[in-house]
Coordinates of C-alpha atoms and ligand atoms in Angstrom, one line a residue:
X122 CA 44.4 -107.5 0.8
X123 CA 46.1 -106.3 -2.2
X124 CA 44.1 -105.3 -5.1
X125 CA 43.6 -107.8 -8.1
X126 CA 43.9 -105.7 -11.4
X127 CA 43.4 -106.4 -15.1
X128 CA 44.8 -103.8 -17.2
X129 CA 44.4 -103.6 -21.0
X130 CA 47.2 -102.3 -22.9
X131 CA 46.0 -101.1 -26.1
X132 CA 49.2 -99.9 -27.4
X133 CA 49.1 -98.0 -30.8
X134 CA 46.0 -99.8 -32.1
X135 CA 42.5 -99.0 -33.0
X136 CA 40.9 -96.0 -34.8
X137 CA 38.5 -93.8 -32.4
X138 CA 35.3 -95.3 -33.7
X139 CA 36.6 -98.7 -32.9
X140 CA 38.2 -97.4 -29.7
X141 CA 34.9 -96.2 -28.7
X142 CA 32.9 -99.2 -29.5
X143 CA 35.4 -101.5 -27.6
X144 CA 34.9 -99.6 -24.4
X145 CA 31.3 -99.7 -24.8
X146 CA 31.3 -103.5 -25.2
X147 CA 33.6 -103.8 -22.1
X148 CA 31.0 -101.7 -20.2
X149 CA 28.4 -103.8 -21.3
X150 CA 30.0 -107.4 -20.3
X151 CA 31.5 -106.1 -17.1
X152 CA 30.0 -105.7 -13.8
X153 CA 30.6 -103.0 -11.2
X154 CA 30.2 -105.6 -8.5
X155 CA 33.3 -107.3 -9.7
X156 CA 36.2 -107.1 -7.1
X157 CA 38.8 -107.2 -10.0
X158 CA 40.3 -103.5 -11.0
X159 CA 39.7 -103.1 -14.6
X160 CA 42.1 -100.4 -16.0
X161 CA 42.0 -99.4 -19.8
X162 CA 45.1 -97.8 -21.3
X163 CA 44.1 -96.4 -25.0
X164 CA 46.2 -94.2 -27.1
X165 CA 46.4 -90.5 -25.9
X166 CA 43.8 -88.9 -28.3
X167 CA 41.0 -90.9 -26.7
X168 CA 41.6 -90.3 -23.1
X169 CA 39.4 -87.7 -22.3
X170 CA 36.2 -89.1 -24.2
X171 CA 36.7 -92.6 -22.8
X172 CA 37.3 -91.0 -19.3
X173 CA 33.8 -89.4 -19.9
X174 CA 32.3 -92.6 -20.9
X175 CA 33.8 -94.6 -17.8
X176 CA 32.5 -91.9 -15.4
X177 CA 29.3 -93.7 -14.2
X178 CA 31.6 -96.9 -13.4
X179 CA 33.5 -97.2 -10.3
X180 CA 35.7 -100.2 -10.8
X181 CA 37.0 -99.1 -14.3
X182 CA 40.1 -96.6 -14.3
X183 CA 41.6 -95.1 -17.2
X184 CA 45.6 -95.1 -17.7
X185 CA 47.9 -93.4 -20.2
X186 CA 50.6 -95.4 -21.7
X187 CA 53.4 -93.1 -21.3
X188 CA 54.1 -89.5 -19.5
X189 CA 56.7 -87.0 -19.7
X190 CA 59.6 -86.9 -17.2
X191 CA 59.2 -82.9 -17.1
X192 CA 56.7 -81.1 -15.3
X193 CA 55.6 -78.8 -18.0
X194 CA 56.9 -76.3 -20.5
X195 CA 58.5 -76.5 -24.0
X196 CA 58.8 -80.0 -25.0
X197 CA 56.9 -80.3 -28.0
X198 CA 55.0 -83.6 -28.7
X199 CA 55.3 -84.6 -25.0
X200 CA 52.3 -85.0 -22.5
X201 CA 52.7 -84.3 -18.8
X202 CA 51.2 -86.1 -15.7
X203 CA 49.8 -82.8 -14.7
X204 CA 47.9 -82.6 -18.1
X205 CA 46.9 -86.5 -17.6
X206 CA 45.7 -85.6 -14.3
X207 CA 43.7 -82.6 -15.4
X208 CA 41.4 -84.8 -17.8
X209 CA 40.7 -87.4 -15.2
X210 CA 43.4 -90.2 -16.1
X211 CA 43.8 -92.3 -12.9
X212 CA 47.3 -94.4 -13.7
X213 CA 50.2 -94.4 -16.1
X214 CA 51.8 -97.2 -17.6
X215 CA 55.8 -96.4 -17.0
X216 CA 58.9 -98.2 -18.4
X217 CA 56.9 -100.8 -20.9
X218 CA 59.4 -102.6 -22.7
X219 CA 58.7 -101.1 -26.0
X220 CA 59.5 -97.6 -24.4
X221 CA 62.7 -99.0 -23.1
X222 CA 63.8 -100.5 -26.5
X223 CA 62.4 -98.1 -29.1
X224 CA 62.6 -94.9 -27.2
X225 CA 65.8 -95.8 -25.3
X226 CA 64.2 -95.0 -21.8
X227 CA 66.8 -95.8 -19.1
X228 CA 65.8 -96.4 -15.3
X229 CA 67.0 -93.0 -14.5
X230 CA 64.6 -91.5 -16.9
X231 CA 61.8 -93.8 -15.7
X232 CA 62.5 -92.6 -12.1
X233 CA 61.7 -88.9 -13.2
X234 CA 58.3 -90.1 -14.8
X235 CA 57.4 -92.1 -11.5
X236 CA 58.2 -89.1 -9.7
X237 CA 56.0 -86.9 -12.0
X238 CA 53.2 -89.4 -12.0
X239 CA 53.2 -89.5 -8.1
X240 CA 53.3 -85.7 -7.6
X241 CA 50.1 -85.8 -9.6
X242 CA 48.3 -88.7 -7.9
X243 CA 48.6 -90.9 -10.9
X244 CA 49.1 -94.6 -10.1
X245 CA 52.2 -95.7 -11.7
X246 CA 52.0 -99.0 -13.2
X247 CA 55.9 -99.8 -13.2
X248 CA 56.9 -102.2 -16.0
X249 CA 60.3 -104.7 -15.7
X250 CA 61.2 -107.9 -17.5
X251 CA 64.3 -109.6 -18.9
X252 CA 65.0 -110.3 -22.7
X253 CA 65.4 -113.8 -23.9
X254 CA 69.1 -113.5 -23.9
X255 CA 69.0 -112.3 -20.2
X256 CA 67.1 -115.4 -19.3
X257 CA 69.2 -118.0 -21.7
X258 CA 72.4 -116.2 -19.7
X259 CA 70.6 -117.0 -16.1
X260 CA 70.5 -113.0 -15.5
X261 CA 66.6 -112.7 -15.2
X262 CA 66.8 -111.8 -11.6
X263 CA 69.7 -109.6 -11.8
X264 CA 68.0 -107.6 -14.6
X265 CA 64.7 -107.3 -12.8
X266 CA 66.5 -106.2 -9.5
X267 CA 68.4 -103.4 -11.3
X268 CA 65.2 -102.3 -13.1
X269 CA 63.2 -102.2 -9.8
X270 CA 66.1 -100.6 -7.9
X271 CA 67.0 -98.1 -10.1
X272 CA 63.8 -97.0 -11.4
X273 CA 61.7 -97.6 -8.3
X274 CA 63.3 -98.1 -5.0
X275 CA 64.3 -94.6 -4.3
X276 CA 60.6 -93.9 -3.3
X277 CA 59.5 -93.3 0.0
X278 CA 57.2 -96.1 1.5
X279 CA 54.7 -93.5 1.3
X280 CA 55.0 -93.3 -2.4
X281 CA 55.7 -96.8 -3.1
X282 CA 52.2 -97.6 -1.5
X283 CA 50.7 -96.2 -4.8
X284 CA 52.8 -98.2 -7.1
X285 CA 51.7 -101.3 -9.3
X286 CA 54.6 -103.4 -10.6
X287 CA 54.2 -105.4 -13.9
X288 CA 56.5 -108.0 -14.5
X289 CA 56.6 -108.5 -18.4
X290 CA 59.6 -110.8 -19.8
X291 CA 60.0 -109.2 -23.1
X292 CA 60.4 -112.7 -24.7
X293 CA 56.6 -113.0 -23.7
X294 CA 55.4 -109.8 -25.3
X295 CA 53.4 -110.1 -28.5
X296 CA 54.8 -113.6 -29.2
X297 CA 52.0 -115.7 -28.2
X298 CA 54.6 -117.4 -25.8
X299 CA 53.6 -116.7 -22.3
X300 CA 55.8 -117.2 -19.1
X301 CA 54.7 -120.6 -17.4
X302 CA 52.8 -120.2 -14.1
X303 CA 55.8 -121.6 -12.6
X304 CA 58.2 -119.2 -14.2
X305 CA 55.8 -116.1 -13.4
X306 CA 55.5 -117.2 -9.9
X307 CA 59.1 -117.6 -9.5
X308 CA 59.6 -114.2 -10.5
X309 CA 56.5 -112.5 -8.9
X310 CA 58.0 -114.3 -5.5
X311 CA 61.5 -112.8 -6.0
X312 CA 59.9 -109.3 -6.6
X313 CA 57.9 -109.6 -3.3
X314 CA 61.2 -110.6 -1.4
X315 CA 62.8 -107.5 -2.8
X316 CA 60.1 -105.6 -1.6
X317 CA 60.2 -107.1 1.9
X318 CA 63.9 -106.4 2.0
X319 CA 63.4 -102.8 0.8
X320 CA 60.0 -101.6 2.4
X321 CA 59.3 -104.5 4.7
X322 CA 56.5 -107.2 4.9
X323 CA 53.1 -105.2 5.1
X324 CA 54.2 -102.9 2.1
X325 CA 55.2 -106.0 0.3
X326 CA 51.7 -107.6 1.1
X327 CA 50.1 -104.7 0.1
X328 CA 51.6 -104.5 -3.5
X329 CA 50.0 -105.5 -6.6
X330 CA 52.2 -107.3 -8.9
X331 CA 50.9 -107.9 -12.6
X332 CA 51.9 -110.6 -14.9
X333 CA 52.2 -109.5 -18.7
X334 CA 53.0 -111.2 -21.7
X335 CA 50.8 -113.1 -24.2
X336 CA 47.9 -113.3 -21.5
X337 CA 44.9 -114.8 -22.8
X338 CA 41.6 -116.2 -21.5
X339 CA 43.1 -119.8 -21.9
X340 CA 46.3 -118.9 -19.8
X341 CA 44.8 -116.6 -17.5
X342 CA 43.0 -118.9 -15.0
X343 CA 46.5 -120.9 -14.3
X344 CA 48.6 -117.5 -14.2
X345 CA 46.0 -115.9 -11.9
X346 CA 45.9 -118.9 -9.9
X347 CA 49.5 -118.2 -8.5
X348 CA 49.9 -116.8 -5.2
X349 CA 52.0 -113.9 -6.2
X350 CA 50.5 -113.0 -9.3
X351 CA 47.8 -110.1 -8.6
X352 CA 46.6 -109.7 -12.2
X353 CA 47.5 -109.2 -15.9
X354 CA 48.6 -106.3 -18.1
X355 CA 47.3 -107.3 -21.3
X356 CA 48.3 -106.4 -24.8
X357 CA 46.7 -107.9 -27.8
X358 CA 43.9 -109.8 -26.0
X359 CA 42.6 -106.5 -24.6
X360 CA 41.5 -105.4 -28.2
X361 CA 38.6 -107.6 -28.3
X362 CA 36.0 -106.9 -25.5
X363 CA 34.9 -110.8 -25.1
X364 CA 38.4 -112.0 -24.8
X365 CA 39.4 -109.1 -22.4
X366 CA 36.4 -109.8 -20.3
X367 CA 37.1 -113.2 -20.1
X368 CA 40.5 -112.5 -18.4
X369 CA 38.8 -110.3 -16.0
X370 CA 36.3 -113.0 -15.1
X371 CA 39.2 -115.4 -14.7
X372 CA 40.8 -113.0 -12.2
X373 CA 37.2 -112.9 -10.4
X374 CA 37.1 -116.6 -10.4
X375 CA 40.6 -117.1 -9.0
X376 CA 39.8 -114.7 -6.2
X377 CA 36.7 -116.7 -5.3
X378 CA 38.9 -120.0 -5.3
X379 CA 42.1 -118.9 -3.8
X380 CA 43.4 -121.7 -1.5
X381 CA 45.6 -119.2 0.1
X382 CA 44.7 -117.8 3.6
X383 CA 44.1 -114.0 4.0
X384 CA 47.2 -112.2 4.8
X385 CA 47.5 -110.7 8.1
X386 CA 45.1 -107.7 8.3
X387 CA 42.5 -108.8 6.0
Ligands
PGA131 P1 50.8 -108.8 -25.0 O1 51.3 -107.6 -24.6 O2 49.7 -109.3 -24.1 O3 50.2 -108.6 -26.6 O4 51.9 -109.9 -25.3 C1 51.5 -107.3 -23.3 C2 52.1 -105.9 -23.0 O5 53.1 -105.5 -24.1 O6 51.6 -105.2 -22.2

């Protein structure tokens, strides 16, 4: 069965004391027995300290919000996947729409970043998603297909098996307007179909596809109840422990009550 995941993307928020307090609270309120994989993506300077804090816990991973497309060397201000790995980071968010927009990251560049992550055994969380104009023009499927084809689908099947995909419609990020469960499921189903076409059924069934964009504890149960939604990439709501843990609990509950029969091999 594919992994169910709730990831918190803190973006450029919280000072050090608040960040450490937030991790403490998440640790206290969550349980290692839960099946949902929790991932926390704090700002870079806190990664090493939080990794230490999380060491005793098996079901919480730590992710960076970005990594360099270069291996090492004279790239002032950049952080390589190898450096991240060396401090115990598990995963890295690649191609978030804010990186695509504000830092003009192209699919070609993101493809390099995915390669660097995989070379260093970091799990890439590869983001895709359309703008509101794309959707109004009926181009959402085309845009997502291009982002996946250009940034990800050159991977071998073996490499692809380490990738987590996050569908994040740009119009839903930080706006308070989430995609409806029907809209999310429609796109996730489409992404899984693309995976079937490129990598076959088993790989497609094993790949976790997260939804991101204004996920809250209120809308999480409905979104996570969708057959092809395997969890969430949570921004604003991940900055409050209780709210974030409630979202994780919604994923736990969705797994217990899933009406869908287990896939082949479960
Ligand atoms: P949001 O952000 O939950 O605040 O909409 C999601 C994201 O950008 O990953």
